[in-house]
């Protein structure tokens, strides 16, 4: 009789809640299998963010990770149309909700974020998103907190419940392991590629050194071998520097010093540096940098790095007595970005090779020997542009030339 009373005391609402909870537990079990098979970090983060929103019935979600060396906490990924605005932004460890969660290793529910002094208001400003309520849980691997998973604004402005905390914590446990595995795979994959690429210049250096040590050589050959050793050593040094730069960008450890940047000025300063090489090859450079263009929000040193890479490539791959045109303009139709385009009159790139241009260590096969390189410059440029919330594109036609272009968001009044 008492058992029947207990069964009758369970309300339909409670039964519905339990059914929904069981369904979400089953979803987490399904997700755990999926997460452990995805080793591409951006795709993995997207799956985790969408699952977090789904599990807690929230409007938005974000993932913050901690740099293992600097111990900085930064946004790695977030949902929303303007989520790129805060990607890689450092969040204060002492004055943020995520920082509190990471330091204490405990979940935290905030009913009114705007009244909580720990709320990082800058993220709302950058994304034009108003955080009302927030649930954050630690991402923990082997007892070490590596970051935090947040969900924001539960549907219909309802408060987050214990079920939400429990479900998000379960997802975070699975997500943290998957993120760490993806990071390790990314590092090992990059290192494997780097070691493979180092073999070619090292082989040349060793061969020339052996020849100098074991064979009688005339002065002309001796000088040629020494020049080869010097050139390959310089290539190794450049490759190592670029590899380290790419590794920092890929892992999120490279911090962007965001400020107001005059892209036209960056272009002119870059052209001043490359003009001697262009003159040497008889290549004419045309610059179209109109007055009155708005400034962009970016890291000036990184912007210079991108522009220098693209213009140097245009000069390198242009035909002698050809031309390079650099243009800065407002990106239509909304004008929220500036577009920089670099057009050359070189040999062009086949349609087959265009999709692979931004891959690490990829060099166009028919250009080998025409102009040596590490194959990392374009991959680095892509990482930098995308870290700024922009995009980079390429168009090319064999025998006509190539045009690289990238966009960077303009500076807003709120910046």
CSV table of C-alpha atoms in Angstrom, one decimal:
chain,number,residue,atom,x,y,z
A,1,UNK,CA,0.0,0.0,0.0
A,2,UNK,CA,2.8,2.4,0.9
A,3,UNK,CA,4.5,1.6,-2.3
A,4,UNK,CA,1.3,2.5,-4.3
A,5,UNK,CA,1.1,5.8,-2.4
A,6,UNK,CA,4.7,6.6,-3.4
A,7,UNK,CA,4.1,5.8,-7.0
A,8,UNK,CA,0.9,8.0,-7.0
A,9,UNK,CA,2.8,10.8,-5.4
A,10,UNK,CA,5.1,11.2,-8.4
A,11,UNK,CA,3.6,14.1,-10.4
A,12,UNK,CA,3.4,14.1,-14.2
A,13,UNK,CA,5.9,17.0,-14.2
A,14,UNK,CA,8.4,15.0,-12.2
A,15,UNK,CA,8.0,12.0,-14.5
A,16,UNK,CA,8.6,14.3,-17.5
A,17,UNK,CA,11.7,15.7,-15.8
A,18,UNK,CA,13.0,12.2,-15.1
A,19,UNK,CA,12.4,11.1,-18.7
A,20,UNK,CA,14.1,14.1,-20.1
A,21,UNK,CA,17.1,13.5,-17.7
A,22,UNK,CA,17.4,9.9,-18.8
A,23,UNK,CA,17.3,11.0,-22.4
A,24,UNK,CA,20.1,13.5,-21.8
A,25,UNK,CA,22.2,10.9,-19.9
A,26,UNK,CA,21.9,8.7,-23.0
A,27,UNK,CA,22.9,11.6,-25.1
A,28,UNK,CA,26.1,12.1,-23.0
A,29,UNK,CA,27.0,8.4,-23.4
A,30,UNK,CA,26.6,8.8,-27.2
A,31,UNK,CA,28.6,12.0,-27.2
A,32,UNK,CA,31.5,10.4,-25.2
A,33,UNK,CA,32.0,7.9,-28.1
A,34,UNK,CA,31.9,10.7,-30.7
A,35,UNK,CA,34.2,13.0,-28.7
A,36,UNK,CA,37.0,10.4,-28.4
A,37,UNK,CA,37.1,9.9,-32.2
A,38,UNK,CA,37.4,13.6,-33.2
A,39,UNK,CA,41.0,14.8,-33.2
A,40,UNK,CA,40.5,18.0,-35.1
A,41,UNK,CA,40.3,20.7,-32.4
A,42,UNK,CA,38.0,23.3,-34.0
A,43,UNK,CA,35.4,20.6,-34.9
A,44,UNK,CA,35.7,19.0,-31.5
A,45,UNK,CA,35.1,22.4,-29.8
A,46,UNK,CA,32.0,23.0,-32.0
A,47,UNK,CA,30.5,19.7,-30.9
A,48,UNK,CA,31.1,20.4,-27.2
A,49,UNK,CA,29.6,23.9,-27.4
A,50,UNK,CA,26.5,22.7,-29.2
A,51,UNK,CA,26.1,19.8,-26.8
A,52,UNK,CA,26.4,22.2,-23.8
A,53,UNK,CA,23.6,24.4,-25.2
A,54,UNK,CA,21.4,21.4,-25.9
A,55,UNK,CA,21.9,19.8,-22.5
A,56,UNK,CA,21.1,22.9,-20.5
A,57,UNK,CA,18.6,24.5,-22.9
A,58,UNK,CA,20.7,27.6,-23.1
A,59,UNK,CA,21.2,30.5,-25.6
A,60,UNK,CA,25.0,30.4,-25.8
A,61,UNK,CA,28.1,28.6,-24.6
A,62,UNK,CA,31.8,29.1,-24.4
A,63,UNK,CA,35.0,27.2,-23.7
A,64,UNK,CA,37.9,28.8,-21.9
A,65,UNK,CA,41.3,27.1,-21.6
A,66,UNK,CA,44.4,27.8,-19.6
A,67,UNK,CA,47.8,28.2,-21.1
A,68,UNK,CA,50.0,25.6,-19.3
A,69,UNK,CA,53.1,27.8,-19.3
A,70,UNK,CA,51.8,31.4,-18.8
A,71,UNK,CA,48.8,30.2,-16.8
A,72,UNK,CA,46.7,32.7,-18.7
A,73,UNK,CA,43.0,31.9,-19.1
A,74,UNK,CA,41.6,32.7,-22.6
A,75,UNK,CA,38.5,32.2,-24.7
A,76,UNK,CA,39.2,29.2,-27.1
A,77,UNK,CA,35.7,29.0,-28.6
A,78,UNK,CA,32.2,30.4,-28.3
A,79,UNK,CA,28.9,30.2,-30.0
A,80,UNK,CA,27.2,33.2,-31.7
A,81,UNK,CA,27.7,35.2,-35.0
A,82,UNK,CA,30.3,37.4,-33.4
A,83,UNK,CA,32.1,34.8,-31.3
A,84,UNK,CA,35.3,35.4,-33.1
A,85,UNK,CA,35.5,38.8,-31.5
A,86,UNK,CA,36.6,37.3,-28.2
A,87,UNK,CA,38.5,34.2,-29.4
A,88,UNK,CA,41.9,34.0,-27.8
A,89,UNK,CA,41.0,37.0,-25.5
A,90,UNK,CA,42.7,36.7,-22.1
A,91,UNK,CA,40.3,36.6,-19.2
A,92,UNK,CA,41.5,37.8,-15.8
A,93,UNK,CA,41.9,34.8,-13.4
A,94,UNK,CA,41.0,36.9,-10.3
A,95,UNK,CA,38.1,38.9,-11.7
A,96,UNK,CA,36.0,36.6,-13.8
A,97,UNK,CA,33.5,33.8,-13.2
A,98,UNK,CA,35.5,31.4,-15.3
A,99,UNK,CA,38.7,32.3,-13.3
A,100,UNK,CA,36.9,31.5,-10.1
A,101,UNK,CA,35.8,28.1,-11.4
A,102,UNK,CA,39.3,27.3,-12.6
A,103,UNK,CA,40.9,28.4,-9.3
A,104,UNK,CA,38.5,26.5,-7.1
A,105,UNK,CA,37.8,23.6,-9.4
A,106,UNK,CA,34.1,23.8,-8.7
A,107,UNK,CA,30.9,24.5,-10.6
A,108,UNK,CA,29.3,27.9,-10.2
A,109,UNK,CA,25.7,29.1,-10.9
A,110,UNK,CA,25.1,32.8,-11.3
A,111,UNK,CA,21.5,33.9,-11.4
A,112,UNK,CA,22.2,37.6,-12.3
A,113,UNK,CA,25.5,38.0,-14.0
A,114,UNK,CA,25.2,41.7,-14.5
A,115,UNK,CA,25.2,42.2,-10.7
A,116,UNK,CA,28.1,39.8,-10.1
A,117,UNK,CA,31.4,41.6,-9.8
A,118,UNK,CA,33.2,38.6,-11.2
A,119,UNK,CA,31.4,38.8,-14.6
A,120,UNK,CA,33.9,39.7,-17.4
A,121,UNK,CA,31.9,42.5,-19.0
A,122,UNK,CA,34.3,42.8,-21.9
A,123,UNK,CA,33.0,39.6,-23.5
A,124,UNK,CA,29.5,41.0,-23.6
A,125,UNK,CA,30.7,44.2,-25.2
A,126,UNK,CA,32.7,42.4,-27.8
A,127,UNK,CA,30.0,40.1,-28.9
A,128,UNK,CA,27.0,42.4,-28.4
A,129,UNK,CA,25.5,39.7,-26.2
A,130,UNK,CA,24.0,40.3,-22.7
A,131,UNK,CA,24.7,37.6,-20.2
A,132,UNK,CA,21.8,37.3,-17.7
A,133,UNK,CA,22.4,33.9,-16.1
A,134,UNK,CA,25.4,31.7,-16.3
A,135,UNK,CA,26.5,28.2,-15.4
A,136,UNK,CA,30.2,27.3,-15.4
A,137,UNK,CA,31.9,24.0,-14.7
A,138,UNK,CA,35.6,23.1,-14.6
A,139,UNK,CA,37.3,21.1,-17.4
A,140,UNK,CA,39.5,18.7,-15.5
A,141,UNK,CA,42.0,16.1,-16.7
A,142,UNK,CA,43.8,13.7,-14.3
A,143,UNK,CA,43.0,16.1,-11.4
A,144,UNK,CA,44.3,19.2,-13.2
A,145,UNK,CA,41.9,21.9,-14.2
A,146,UNK,CA,42.7,23.0,-17.8
A,147,UNK,CA,39.8,25.4,-18.3
A,148,UNK,CA,36.1,26.0,-18.0
A,149,UNK,CA,32.9,25.2,-19.9
A,150,UNK,CA,30.1,27.8,-19.7
A,151,UNK,CA,26.5,28.0,-20.7
A,152,UNK,CA,24.6,31.3,-20.7
A,153,UNK,CA,21.0,32.4,-20.5
A,154,UNK,CA,18.7,29.5,-19.9
A,155,UNK,CA,15.6,29.5,-22.1
A,156,UNK,CA,12.7,31.7,-20.9
A,157,UNK,CA,15.0,33.2,-18.3
A,158,UNK,CA,14.5,30.2,-16.0
A,159,UNK,CA,17.2,29.6,-13.4
A,160,UNK,CA,19.8,26.8,-13.9
A,161,UNK,CA,18.9,23.8,-11.8
A,162,UNK,CA,20.9,21.0,-10.2
A,163,UNK,CA,20.1,18.8,-13.1
A,164,UNK,CA,21.8,21.3,-15.4
A,165,UNK,CA,24.9,21.4,-13.2
A,166,UNK,CA,25.1,17.6,-13.1
A,167,UNK,CA,24.7,17.2,-16.8
A,168,UNK,CA,27.2,19.9,-17.8
A,169,UNK,CA,29.7,18.5,-15.3
A,170,UNK,CA,29.4,15.1,-16.9
A,171,UNK,CA,29.8,16.6,-20.4
A,172,UNK,CA,32.8,18.6,-19.2
A,173,UNK,CA,34.5,15.5,-17.8
A,174,UNK,CA,34.3,13.9,-21.3
A,175,UNK,CA,35.1,17.1,-23.1
A,176,UNK,CA,38.3,17.8,-21.1
A,177,UNK,CA,39.8,14.4,-22.0
A,178,UNK,CA,38.9,14.8,-25.6
A,179,UNK,CA,40.3,18.4,-25.8
A,180,UNK,CA,43.6,17.2,-24.2
A,181,UNK,CA,43.8,14.3,-26.6
A,182,UNK,CA,43.2,16.6,-29.6
A,183,UNK,CA,45.9,19.0,-28.4
A,184,UNK,CA,48.4,16.2,-28.0
A,185,UNK,CA,47.5,14.8,-31.4
A,186,UNK,CA,47.9,18.2,-33.0
A,187,UNK,CA,51.3,18.7,-31.4
A,188,UNK,CA,52.6,15.2,-32.3
A,189,UNK,CA,51.2,15.6,-35.9
A,190,UNK,CA,52.9,19.0,-36.3
A,191,UNK,CA,56.2,17.7,-34.8
A,192,UNK,CA,56.1,14.7,-37.2
A,193,UNK,CA,55.6,17.0,-40.2
A,194,UNK,CA,58.4,19.2,-39.0
A,195,UNK,CA,60.9,16.4,-38.5
A,196,UNK,CA,60.0,15.1,-42.0
A,197,UNK,CA,60.6,18.6,-43.5
A,198,UNK,CA,63.9,19.1,-41.7
A,199,UNK,CA,65.4,16.0,-43.3
A,200,UNK,CA,65.8,17.6,-46.8
A,201,UNK,CA,68.0,20.6,-45.8
A,202,UNK,CA,69.9,18.5,-43.2
A,203,UNK,CA,70.7,15.9,-45.9
A,204,UNK,CA,72.1,18.7,-48.1
A,205,UNK,CA,74.2,20.1,-45.3
A,206,UNK,CA,75.6,16.7,-44.4
A,207,UNK,CA,76.3,15.9,-48.1
A,208,UNK,CA,78.2,19.1,-48.7
A,209,UNK,CA,80.1,18.8,-45.4
A,210,UNK,CA,81.2,15.3,-46.2
A,211,UNK,CA,82.3,16.4,-49.7
A,212,UNK,CA,84.4,19.2,-48.1
A,213,UNK,CA,86.0,16.8,-45.6
A,214,UNK,CA,86.7,13.9,-47.9
A,215,UNK,CA,87.1,15.1,-51.5
A,216,UNK,CA,89.8,17.3,-53.1
A,217,UNK,CA,87.8,20.2,-54.5
A,218,UNK,CA,88.8,23.2,-56.6
A,219,UNK,CA,88.0,26.6,-55.2
A,220,UNK,CA,84.8,27.1,-57.2
A,221,UNK,CA,83.2,23.8,-56.0
A,222,UNK,CA,84.4,24.5,-52.4
A,223,UNK,CA,82.7,27.9,-52.4
A,224,UNK,CA,79.6,26.4,-54.0
A,225,UNK,CA,79.3,23.8,-51.3
A,226,UNK,CA,79.9,26.3,-48.5
A,227,UNK,CA,77.2,28.5,-50.0
A,228,UNK,CA,74.8,25.6,-50.1
A,229,UNK,CA,75.5,24.9,-46.4
A,230,UNK,CA,74.9,28.5,-45.5
A,231,UNK,CA,71.6,28.6,-47.5
A,232,UNK,CA,70.3,25.4,-46.1
A,233,UNK,CA,71.3,26.5,-42.5
A,234,UNK,CA,69.3,29.7,-43.1
A,235,UNK,CA,66.4,27.7,-44.4
A,236,UNK,CA,66.5,25.5,-41.3
A,237,UNK,CA,66.6,28.5,-39.0
A,238,UNK,CA,63.6,30.1,-40.8
A,239,UNK,CA,61.7,26.9,-40.7
A,240,UNK,CA,62.3,26.4,-37.0
A,241,UNK,CA,61.2,30.0,-36.2
A,242,UNK,CA,58.1,29.6,-38.4
A,243,UNK,CA,57.3,26.2,-36.9
A,244,UNK,CA,57.4,27.6,-33.4
A,245,UNK,CA,55.2,30.5,-34.4
A,246,UNK,CA,52.7,28.2,-36.0
A,247,UNK,CA,52.7,26.0,-32.9
A,248,UNK,CA,52.0,29.0,-30.7
A,249,UNK,CA,49.2,30.2,-32.9
A,250,UNK,CA,47.6,26.7,-33.2
A,251,UNK,CA,47.7,26.1,-29.5
A,252,UNK,CA,46.3,29.6,-28.6
A,253,UNK,CA,49.5,30.6,-26.7
A,254,UNK,CA,50.2,33.4,-29.1
A,255,UNK,CA,48.5,36.5,-27.7
A,256,UNK,CA,47.3,39.3,-30.0
A,257,UNK,CA,48.0,42.8,-28.8
A,258,UNK,CA,44.8,44.4,-30.1
A,259,UNK,CA,44.7,48.1,-30.9
A,260,UNK,CA,43.7,50.5,-33.6
A,261,UNK,CA,45.7,49.8,-36.7
A,262,UNK,CA,46.0,51.8,-39.9
A,263,UNK,CA,46.2,49.1,-42.6
A,264,UNK,CA,47.3,51.5,-45.3
A,265,UNK,CA,50.3,52.5,-43.2
A,266,UNK,CA,51.1,48.9,-42.6
A,267,UNK,CA,51.1,48.3,-46.4
A,268,UNK,CA,53.3,51.3,-47.1
A,269,UNK,CA,55.8,50.3,-44.5
A,270,UNK,CA,55.9,46.8,-45.9
A,271,UNK,CA,56.4,48.1,-49.5
A,272,UNK,CA,59.3,50.1,-48.3
A,273,UNK,CA,61.0,46.9,-47.1
A,274,UNK,CA,60.4,44.9,-50.3
A,275,UNK,CA,61.0,47.6,-52.9
A,276,UNK,CA,64.7,46.8,-53.3
A,277,UNK,CA,64.0,43.2,-54.1
A,278,UNK,CA,61.3,44.2,-56.6
A,279,UNK,CA,63.6,46.7,-58.3
A,280,UNK,CA,66.3,44.0,-58.6
A,281,UNK,CA,63.8,41.8,-60.5
A,282,UNK,CA,62.4,44.6,-62.5
A,283,UNK,CA,58.9,44.2,-60.9
A,284,UNK,CA,56.7,47.2,-60.7
A,285,UNK,CA,54.6,47.7,-57.6
A,286,UNK,CA,51.4,49.6,-57.6
A,287,UNK,CA,49.7,50.6,-54.4
A,288,UNK,CA,46.0,51.7,-54.1
A,289,UNK,CA,45.5,52.9,-50.5
A,290,UNK,CA,42.8,55.5,-50.4
A,291,UNK,CA,42.6,58.2,-47.7
A,292,UNK,CA,39.8,58.1,-45.2
A,293,UNK,CA,39.5,54.4,-44.7
A,294,UNK,CA,38.6,53.4,-41.1
A,295,UNK,CA,41.2,51.7,-38.9
A,296,UNK,CA,40.9,48.1,-38.1
A,297,UNK,CA,41.1,46.4,-34.7
A,298,UNK,CA,44.2,44.2,-34.7
A,299,UNK,CA,47.8,43.4,-33.7
A,300,UNK,CA,49.9,45.7,-35.8
A,301,UNK,CA,53.0,43.4,-35.7
A,302,UNK,CA,50.9,40.4,-36.8
A,303,UNK,CA,49.2,42.5,-39.6
A,304,UNK,CA,52.6,43.4,-40.9
A,305,UNK,CA,53.7,39.8,-40.8
A,306,UNK,CA,50.7,38.8,-43.0
A,307,UNK,CA,51.2,41.6,-45.5
A,308,UNK,CA,54.9,41.0,-45.7
A,309,UNK,CA,54.4,37.3,-46.4
A,310,UNK,CA,51.8,37.9,-49.1
A,311,UNK,CA,53.7,40.7,-50.9
A,312,UNK,CA,57.0,38.8,-50.7
A,313,UNK,CA,55.4,35.8,-52.2
A,314,UNK,CA,53.9,37.9,-55.0
A,315,UNK,CA,57.3,39.3,-55.9
A,316,UNK,CA,59.0,35.9,-55.5
A,317,UNK,CA,56.5,34.2,-57.9
A,318,UNK,CA,56.1,37.0,-60.4
A,319,UNK,CA,57.8,36.9,-63.8
A,320,UNK,CA,60.7,39.3,-64.3
A,321,UNK,CA,59.5,42.7,-65.4
A,322,UNK,CA,56.0,41.8,-64.1
A,323,UNK,CA,53.9,43.8,-61.7
A,324,UNK,CA,52.4,43.5,-58.2
A,325,UNK,CA,49.3,45.5,-57.3
A,326,UNK,CA,48.4,46.0,-53.6
A,327,UNK,CA,44.9,47.4,-52.8
A,328,UNK,CA,43.2,48.3,-49.6
A,329,UNK,CA,39.4,48.9,-49.7
A,330,UNK,CA,36.2,48.7,-47.7
A,331,UNK,CA,34.8,45.2,-48.0
A,332,UNK,CA,31.3,45.5,-49.5
A,333,UNK,CA,28.4,45.4,-48.8
A,334,UNK,CA,28.3,46.3,-45.1
A,335,UNK,CA,31.7,47.9,-44.8
A,336,UNK,CA,32.4,46.1,-41.5
A,337,UNK,CA,35.8,45.0,-42.7
A,338,UNK,CA,38.7,46.2,-44.8
A,339,UNK,CA,40.0,44.0,-47.6
A,340,UNK,CA,43.7,43.9,-48.6
A,341,UNK,CA,44.4,42.2,-51.9
A,342,UNK,CA,47.8,41.5,-53.5
A,343,UNK,CA,47.7,40.6,-57.2
A,344,UNK,CA,50.7,39.4,-59.1
A,345,UNK,CA,51.4,38.7,-62.8
A,346,UNK,CA,53.2,35.4,-62.1
A,347,UNK,CA,52.8,31.9,-63.4
A,348,UNK,CA,49.6,31.2,-61.5
A,349,UNK,CA,48.5,28.1,-59.6
A,350,UNK,CA,46.5,25.2,-61.0
A,351,UNK,CA,43.0,24.5,-59.7
A,352,UNK,CA,44.2,21.2,-58.4
A,353,UNK,CA,46.6,22.9,-56.0
A,354,UNK,CA,44.5,25.9,-54.9
A,355,UNK,CA,42.7,24.0,-52.1
A,356,UNK,CA,45.9,22.9,-50.5
A,357,UNK,CA,47.7,26.3,-50.4
A,358,UNK,CA,47.1,26.9,-46.7
A,359,UNK,CA,48.2,23.5,-45.6
A,360,UNK,CA,51.3,23.2,-43.4
A,361,UNK,CA,54.5,22.6,-45.4
A,362,UNK,CA,52.6,22.5,-48.8
A,363,UNK,CA,54.5,24.0,-51.7
A,364,UNK,CA,53.1,24.0,-55.2
A,365,UNK,CA,54.9,21.1,-57.0
A,366,UNK,CA,55.5,22.9,-60.3
A,367,UNK,CA,57.1,25.8,-58.4
A,368,UNK,CA,59.8,23.7,-56.7
A,369,UNK,CA,63.2,25.1,-57.6
A,370,UNK,CA,61.5,28.3,-59.0
A,371,UNK,CA,61.4,29.8,-55.5
A,372,UNK,CA,62.3,27.9,-52.3
A,373,UNK,CA,60.3,28.3,-49.1
A,374,UNK,CA,59.3,26.5,-45.9
A,375,UNK,CA,55.7,26.0,-46.8
A,376,UNK,CA,54.6,27.5,-43.5
A,377,UNK,CA,54.1,31.2,-44.3
A,378,UNK,CA,50.6,30.9,-45.8
A,379,UNK,CA,49.4,28.6,-42.9
A,380,UNK,CA,50.7,31.2,-40.4
A,381,UNK,CA,49.0,34.0,-42.3
A,382,UNK,CA,45.7,32.1,-42.3
A,383,UNK,CA,45.9,31.5,-38.5
A,384,UNK,CA,46.6,35.2,-37.9
A,385,UNK,CA,43.8,36.5,-40.1
A,386,UNK,CA,41.3,34.0,-38.6
A,387,UNK,CA,42.4,34.9,-35.0
A,388,UNK,CA,41.4,38.5,-35.9
A,389,UNK,CA,38.0,37.4,-37.0
A,390,UNK,CA,38.8,37.8,-40.7
A,391,UNK,CA,39.2,35.4,-43.6
A,392,UNK,CA,41.8,34.8,-46.3
A,393,UNK,CA,41.2,33.8,-49.9
A,394,UNK,CA,43.0,33.1,-53.1
A,395,UNK,CA,42.2,33.2,-56.8
A,396,UNK,CA,44.5,32.2,-59.6
A,397,UNK,CA,44.8,31.3,-63.2
A,398,UNK,CA,47.7,29.6,-64.9
A,399,UNK,CA,49.7,31.9,-67.1
A,400,UNK,CA,47.8,35.0,-65.7
A,401,UNK,CA,48.7,35.4,-62.1
A,402,UNK,CA,47.4,35.0,-58.5
A,403,UNK,CA,45.5,37.3,-56.1
A,404,UNK,CA,45.5,36.8,-52.4
A,405,UNK,CA,43.1,38.8,-50.3
A,406,UNK,CA,42.2,38.9,-46.6
A,407,UNK,CA,39.7,40.9,-44.5
A,408,UNK,CA,40.0,42.3,-41.0
A,409,UNK,CA,37.1,43.8,-39.0
A,410,UNK,CA,37.1,47.6,-38.7
A,411,UNK,CA,37.4,49.3,-35.3
A,412,UNK,CA,34.1,49.8,-33.6
A,413,UNK,CA,33.1,52.7,-31.4
A,414,UNK,CA,32.9,50.3,-28.4
A,415,UNK,CA,36.5,49.1,-28.9
